[in-house]
Amino acid sequence: MRHKAYVPGVALLAALVVGGCSADGGGDANGADSKPGTPTVSPAPPGRYATLPSPCRAVPRTTLNDLLPGAAELPQDQREKVFRGSAAVTYDTDRKVGCSWKADAPNATRSLVIDFERVVSYDPAVSDDDRADTVYEKRKKAAGLSSPTAPAADAAATTGSGDKEEEEDKEKGEGGGKATDTASPSPSATSGGGSDDATPDGTPGSGTPGSGSTGSGDPEDALPSRLLDNLGDAAFLQDLPKGADSTAQNHTVSVVFRTSNVVVTVRYAEQPALITQRPDGRELQEKAQALARKLAEKLSE
């Protein structure tokens, strides 16, 4: 009888030992696979900029005097109001900000708009810089400059091809930011021309006929839309001469550039007082580029 009672006890002890060994062999306490060599994915680096400058203070007073010649003739209180500018409506000043100015002169009205957009990628595998480059490339394509080597005729044929995408991006808060309700003097239509003929200092080249006008008043002496050198990481200029928008005499120049994860837009326009007058397109381009370079320097400070 004693022998029969002892055997079941030994069998129970052996079963417990075997069961414990089996539990340890399948993984850790949480049941996770403990296989060695699992790769670790490092997140993409963040962009250089975590904040944006105050847009209405980004343009020096001396520069505004030059860009808005009509302001100098105004009474002191009105001149100060013009120079203060009008801040764009935005819901996140760390993501998208803008400011606009406008001044009337006896012979013409000049207007200026600047926008800063800080792009943030929510994909750990995509850097902020790469995401900002995608935003910039969409705007370049919408300006008809998707290919730097494309002939002017081909670029003109693709003008406006990115407008729908850009509008959808604005509705969705492209780059993670809210769309800014900026009062812009520039129309949504785009102008063709795809010649990268800017000189190293960014001044206009010889151009392609039919895409702009100069101070000489000859519409055949063209100032085309084109890519720009030595401005941020990438930049382009879009020229919208007379007849390119709903206001026949209005001439708008836009300069868009990217530096790291920030995309900056400068829009400078002139509306002559008389239909017989023509804006100096070359002057508008030179001043818009000069301001863009100052803004790029300010960001790099």
Short mmCIF file of C-alpha atoms in Angstrom, two decimals:
data_model
loop_
_atom_site.label_atom_id
_atom_site.label_comp_id
_atom_site.label_asym_id
_atom_site.label_seq_id
_atom_site.Cartn_x
_atom_site.Cartn_y
_atom_site.Cartn_z
CA MET A 1 0.00 0.00 0.00
CA ARG A 2 2.86 2.43 0.77
CA HIS A 3 4.53 1.69 -2.59
CA LYS A 4 1.34 2.44 -4.49
CA ALA A 5 0.89 5.84 -2.67
CA TYR A 6 4.47 6.91 -3.41
CA VAL A 7 4.44 6.42 -7.20
CA PRO A 8 1.74 9.05 -7.99
CA GLY A 9 3.74 11.65 -6.02
CA VAL A 10 6.86 11.11 -8.14
CA ALA A 11 4.81 11.30 -11.35
CA LEU A 12 3.29 14.63 -10.26
CA LEU A 13 6.70 16.16 -9.51
CA ALA A 14 8.07 15.06 -12.91
CA ALA A 15 5.06 16.57 -14.70
CA LEU A 16 5.63 19.95 -13.00
CA VAL A 17 9.33 20.00 -13.97
CA VAL A 18 8.58 19.12 -17.62
CA GLY A 19 5.81 21.73 -17.83
CA GLY A 20 8.10 24.47 -16.47
CA CYS A 21 10.79 23.71 -19.04
CA SER A 22 8.25 23.78 -21.87
CA ALA A 23 6.97 27.22 -20.77
CA ASP A 24 10.47 28.71 -20.75
CA GLY A 25 11.32 27.42 -24.22
CA GLY A 26 8.56 29.25 -26.13
CA GLY A 27 9.48 32.90 -25.42
CA ASP A 28 9.61 35.48 -22.64
CA ALA A 29 7.07 36.05 -19.88
CA ASN A 30 4.83 38.06 -22.19
CA GLY A 31 4.89 35.47 -24.93
CA ALA A 32 6.86 37.70 -27.30
CA ASP A 33 9.26 36.31 -29.88
CA SER A 34 12.79 36.72 -28.59
CA LYS A 35 14.56 36.05 -31.89
CA PRO A 36 17.75 38.14 -32.13
CA GLY A 37 18.63 40.44 -35.06
CA THR A 38 15.34 42.42 -35.35
CA PRO A 39 16.27 45.77 -37.11
CA THR A 40 15.52 49.07 -35.37
CA VAL A 41 14.05 51.82 -37.62
CA SER A 42 15.37 55.31 -36.83
CA PRO A 43 12.92 58.18 -37.45
CA ALA A 44 13.79 60.75 -40.15
CA PRO A 45 15.47 63.90 -38.82
CA PRO A 46 13.27 66.95 -38.11
CA GLY A 47 13.47 70.12 -40.20
CA ARG A 48 15.75 72.98 -39.33
CA TYR A 49 12.95 75.37 -38.37
CA ALA A 50 10.61 74.89 -35.41
CA THR A 51 9.05 78.38 -35.56
CA LEU A 52 8.34 81.12 -38.10
CA PRO A 53 9.22 84.84 -38.07
CA SER A 54 6.63 87.55 -37.52
CA PRO A 55 5.59 88.22 -41.14
CA CYS A 56 4.57 91.86 -40.81
CA ARG A 57 7.96 92.63 -39.25
CA ALA A 58 9.95 90.56 -41.71
CA VAL A 59 10.26 93.35 -44.31
CA PRO A 60 12.42 96.36 -43.29
CA ARG A 61 10.87 99.84 -43.46
CA THR A 62 13.41 100.97 -46.05
CA THR A 63 12.44 98.05 -48.29
CA LEU A 64 8.74 98.85 -47.94
CA ASN A 65 9.48 102.45 -48.92
CA ASP A 66 11.04 101.17 -52.11
CA LEU A 67 8.36 98.58 -52.90
CA LEU A 68 5.42 100.89 -52.09
CA PRO A 69 6.38 104.31 -53.50
CA GLY A 70 2.88 105.71 -52.99
CA ALA A 71 3.16 105.37 -49.22
CA ALA A 72 5.71 108.18 -49.01
CA GLU A 73 3.08 110.69 -50.17
CA LEU A 74 0.54 109.74 -47.52
CA PRO A 75 -0.05 111.60 -44.24
CA GLN A 76 1.90 110.26 -41.30
CA ASP A 77 -0.92 108.26 -39.72
CA GLN A 78 -1.94 106.66 -43.02
CA ARG A 79 1.68 105.90 -43.91
CA GLU A 80 2.19 104.12 -40.59
CA LYS A 81 -0.95 102.07 -41.19
CA VAL A 82 0.31 101.00 -44.62
CA PHE A 83 3.72 100.02 -43.26
CA ARG A 84 2.20 97.96 -40.42
CA GLY A 85 0.66 95.67 -42.99
CA SER A 86 -2.30 93.34 -42.58
CA ALA A 87 -1.60 89.94 -41.02
CA ALA A 88 -3.16 86.92 -42.70
CA VAL A 89 -5.78 84.93 -40.82
CA THR A 90 -4.18 81.75 -39.50
CA TYR A 91 -4.91 79.22 -36.77
CA ASP A 92 -1.35 78.10 -36.08
CA THR A 93 1.38 80.74 -36.25
CA ASP A 94 4.05 78.06 -35.92
CA ARG A 95 2.89 76.46 -39.15
CA LYS A 96 1.66 79.18 -41.55
CA VAL A 97 1.78 82.98 -41.41
CA GLY A 98 1.53 85.84 -43.89
CA CYS A 99 1.23 89.60 -44.29
CA SER A 100 0.11 92.00 -47.04
CA TRP A 101 0.70 95.65 -47.86
CA LYS A 102 -0.87 98.01 -50.40
CA ALA A 103 -0.27 101.64 -51.34
CA ASP A 104 -1.85 103.90 -53.97
CA ALA A 105 0.18 106.38 -55.98
CA PRO A 106 -1.05 108.85 -58.65
CA ASN A 107 0.16 106.63 -61.49
CA ALA A 108 -0.25 103.11 -60.05
CA THR A 109 -1.10 100.90 -57.08
CA ARG A 110 1.55 98.55 -55.72
CA SER A 111 0.74 95.55 -53.51
CA LEU A 112 2.91 93.03 -51.71
CA VAL A 113 2.10 89.70 -50.06
CA ILE A 114 4.48 87.34 -48.26
CA ASP A 115 3.69 83.87 -46.89
CA PHE A 116 5.73 81.49 -44.73
CA GLU A 117 4.75 77.82 -44.41
CA ARG A 118 6.61 75.45 -42.07
CA VAL A 119 6.06 71.90 -43.23
CA VAL A 120 6.04 68.99 -40.79
CA SER A 121 6.00 65.33 -41.81
CA TYR A 122 3.95 62.95 -39.73
CA ASP A 123 5.54 59.95 -41.40
CA PRO A 124 8.59 58.85 -39.37
CA ALA A 125 10.18 57.51 -42.56
CA VAL A 126 9.89 60.88 -44.37
CA SER A 127 11.85 63.93 -43.18
CA ASP A 128 10.33 67.39 -42.85
CA ASP A 129 12.68 68.61 -45.59
CA ASP A 130 11.49 65.93 -48.01
CA ARG A 131 7.86 66.73 -47.25
CA ALA A 132 8.53 70.45 -47.81
CA ASP A 133 10.20 69.62 -51.10
CA THR A 134 7.03 67.81 -52.18
CA VAL A 135 4.97 70.91 -51.37
CA TYR A 136 7.42 73.11 -53.30
CA GLU A 137 7.43 70.78 -56.33
CA LYS A 138 3.62 70.91 -56.53
CA ARG A 139 3.73 74.69 -56.65
CA LYS A 140 6.46 74.64 -59.26
CA LYS A 141 4.39 72.28 -61.38
CA ALA A 142 1.34 74.55 -61.02
CA ALA A 143 3.48 77.42 -62.35
CA GLY A 144 4.27 75.40 -65.48
CA LEU A 145 7.86 74.74 -64.45
CA SER A 146 7.76 71.00 -63.73
CA SER A 147 10.62 70.40 -66.19
CA PRO A 148 13.57 72.83 -66.23
CA THR A 149 14.50 71.78 -69.77
CA ALA A 150 11.01 71.83 -71.29
CA PRO A 151 10.40 74.28 -74.16
CA ALA A 152 8.23 77.28 -73.39
CA ALA A 153 5.39 75.92 -75.53
CA ASP A 154 5.34 72.62 -73.62
CA ALA A 155 5.43 74.41 -70.28
CA ALA A 156 2.55 76.66 -71.34
CA ALA A 157 0.53 73.59 -72.31
CA THR A 158 0.86 72.20 -68.79
CA THR A 159 0.02 75.49 -67.07
CA GLY A 160 -2.49 75.07 -64.28
CA SER A 161 -2.10 71.28 -64.18
CA GLY A 162 -1.39 71.39 -60.45
CA ASP A 163 -4.12 73.85 -59.48
CA LYS A 164 -6.58 71.14 -58.48
CA GLU A 165 -3.98 69.37 -56.34
CA GLU A 166 -2.99 72.64 -54.72
CA GLU A 167 -6.60 73.52 -53.90
CA GLU A 168 -7.13 70.07 -52.40
CA ASP A 169 -3.96 70.51 -50.33
CA LYS A 170 -5.24 73.82 -49.03
CA GLU A 171 -8.56 72.26 -48.02
CA LYS A 172 -6.81 69.43 -46.22
CA GLY A 173 -4.20 71.68 -44.60
CA GLU A 174 -1.27 70.65 -46.84
CA GLY A 175 1.86 69.88 -44.82
CA GLY A 176 -0.22 69.56 -41.68
CA GLY A 177 -0.99 73.26 -41.42
CA LYS A 178 -4.17 75.26 -41.90
CA ALA A 179 -4.74 77.18 -45.11
CA THR A 180 -4.17 80.90 -44.70
CA ASP A 181 -6.83 83.36 -45.85
CA THR A 182 -4.39 85.84 -47.33
CA ALA A 183 -5.69 88.68 -49.47
CA SER A 184 -3.57 88.06 -52.52
CA PRO A 185 -3.17 90.38 -55.48
CA SER A 186 -2.15 87.45 -57.64
CA PRO A 187 -4.71 85.37 -59.56
CA SER A 188 -4.98 81.63 -59.40
CA ALA A 189 -4.26 81.28 -63.10
CA THR A 190 -0.70 80.49 -64.06
CA SER A 191 1.62 81.56 -66.82
CA GLY A 192 3.69 79.27 -68.99
CA GLY A 193 7.35 79.39 -69.83
CA GLY A 194 10.03 77.03 -68.59
CA SER A 195 13.42 78.55 -69.35
CA ASP A 196 16.15 78.44 -66.73
CA ASP A 197 17.98 81.48 -68.06
CA ALA A 198 18.51 83.48 -64.89
CA THR A 199 21.97 84.86 -64.33
CA PRO A 200 23.87 83.82 -61.17
CA ASP A 201 22.72 86.94 -59.34
CA GLY A 202 19.09 86.14 -60.13
CA THR A 203 18.46 88.93 -62.65
CA PRO A 204 16.24 88.16 -65.63
CA GLY A 205 17.80 86.67 -68.74
CA SER A 206 16.94 87.21 -72.38
CA GLY A 207 13.70 85.29 -72.01
CA THR A 208 11.18 83.74 -74.36
CA PRO A 209 8.83 85.89 -76.48
CA GLY A 210 5.30 86.36 -75.30
CA SER A 211 5.57 85.83 -71.54
CA GLY A 212 6.04 89.33 -70.15
CA SER A 213 6.78 93.00 -70.69
CA THR A 214 9.59 95.36 -69.74
CA GLY A 215 9.98 98.99 -68.91
CA SER A 216 10.28 99.73 -72.61
CA GLY A 217 6.59 98.84 -72.95
CA ASP A 218 7.27 96.25 -75.65
CA PRO A 219 5.31 93.05 -74.84
CA GLU A 220 7.55 91.06 -77.17
CA ASP A 221 10.59 91.75 -74.95
CA ALA A 222 9.75 88.86 -72.66
CA LEU A 223 10.49 88.13 -69.00
CA PRO A 224 9.61 84.44 -68.65
CA SER A 225 8.77 82.38 -65.63
CA ARG A 226 11.86 80.36 -64.73
CA LEU A 227 13.90 78.58 -62.07
CA LEU A 228 16.22 80.69 -59.93
CA ASP A 229 19.73 79.98 -58.68
CA ASN A 230 21.34 80.77 -55.31
CA LEU A 231 18.06 81.25 -53.44
CA GLY A 232 17.37 78.80 -50.64
CA ASP A 233 17.47 75.10 -51.51
CA ALA A 234 15.27 75.60 -54.59
CA ALA A 235 13.39 78.55 -56.10
CA PHE A 236 11.37 79.70 -59.08
CA LEU A 237 9.88 82.91 -60.42
CA GLN A 238 6.42 83.09 -61.98
CA ASP A 239 5.57 86.10 -64.13
CA LEU A 240 1.93 86.98 -64.82
CA PRO A 241 1.94 89.88 -67.29
CA LYS A 242 -0.89 91.92 -68.76
CA GLY A 243 -3.71 89.75 -70.05
CA ALA A 244 -2.77 86.75 -67.87
CA ASP A 245 -5.46 87.50 -65.29
CA SER A 246 -8.91 89.02 -65.02
CA THR A 247 -7.51 92.54 -64.60
CA ALA A 248 -6.00 93.44 -67.95
CA GLN A 249 -3.46 95.98 -66.66
CA ASN A 250 -2.40 94.15 -63.51
CA HIS A 251 1.09 92.60 -63.58
CA THR A 252 2.04 90.14 -60.82
CA VAL A 253 5.37 88.50 -60.08
CA SER A 254 5.66 85.60 -57.64
CA VAL A 255 8.88 84.21 -56.21
CA VAL A 256 8.64 80.89 -54.34
CA PHE A 257 11.59 79.30 -52.58
CA ARG A 258 12.24 76.49 -50.10
CA THR A 259 14.83 76.47 -47.37
CA SER A 260 14.88 73.26 -45.32
CA ASN A 261 11.29 72.67 -44.14
CA VAL A 262 9.97 76.20 -44.83
CA VAL A 263 8.38 77.31 -48.10
CA VAL A 264 8.24 81.09 -48.69
CA THR A 265 6.15 82.96 -51.27
CA VAL A 266 6.58 86.60 -52.32
CA ARG A 267 3.92 88.17 -54.56
CA TYR A 268 4.49 91.67 -55.87
CA ALA A 269 2.02 93.41 -58.20
CA GLU A 270 1.38 96.71 -59.92
CA GLN A 271 -1.97 98.07 -61.16
CA PRO A 272 -1.54 101.15 -63.39
CA ALA A 273 -3.99 104.02 -62.99
CA LEU A 274 -4.50 104.31 -66.76
CA ILE A 275 -5.14 101.56 -69.31
CA THR A 276 -2.52 103.11 -71.57
CA GLN A 277 0.20 102.50 -68.98
CA ARG A 278 2.13 99.26 -68.70
CA PRO A 279 3.94 98.07 -65.58
CA ASP A 280 7.69 97.64 -65.72
CA GLY A 281 7.90 93.86 -65.52
CA ARG A 282 11.67 93.83 -65.20
CA GLU A 283 11.54 96.13 -62.18
CA LEU A 284 8.84 94.02 -60.53
CA GLN A 285 10.90 90.88 -60.99
CA GLU A 286 14.12 92.40 -59.69
CA LYS A 287 12.46 93.81 -56.57
CA ALA A 288 10.55 90.62 -55.82
CA GLN A 289 13.78 88.59 -56.08
CA ALA A 290 15.69 91.06 -53.92
CA LEU A 291 13.05 90.80 -51.19
CA ALA A 292 13.02 87.00 -51.40
CA ARG A 293 16.78 86.93 -50.84
CA LYS A 294 16.44 89.19 -47.80
CA LEU A 295 13.80 86.86 -46.35
CA ALA A 296 16.05 83.86 -46.97
CA GLU A 297 18.86 85.64 -45.10
CA LYS A 298 16.51 86.46 -42.23
CA LEU A 299 15.50 82.82 -41.90
CA SER A 300 19.13 81.74 -41.79
CA GLU A 301 20.02 84.13 -38.94
#
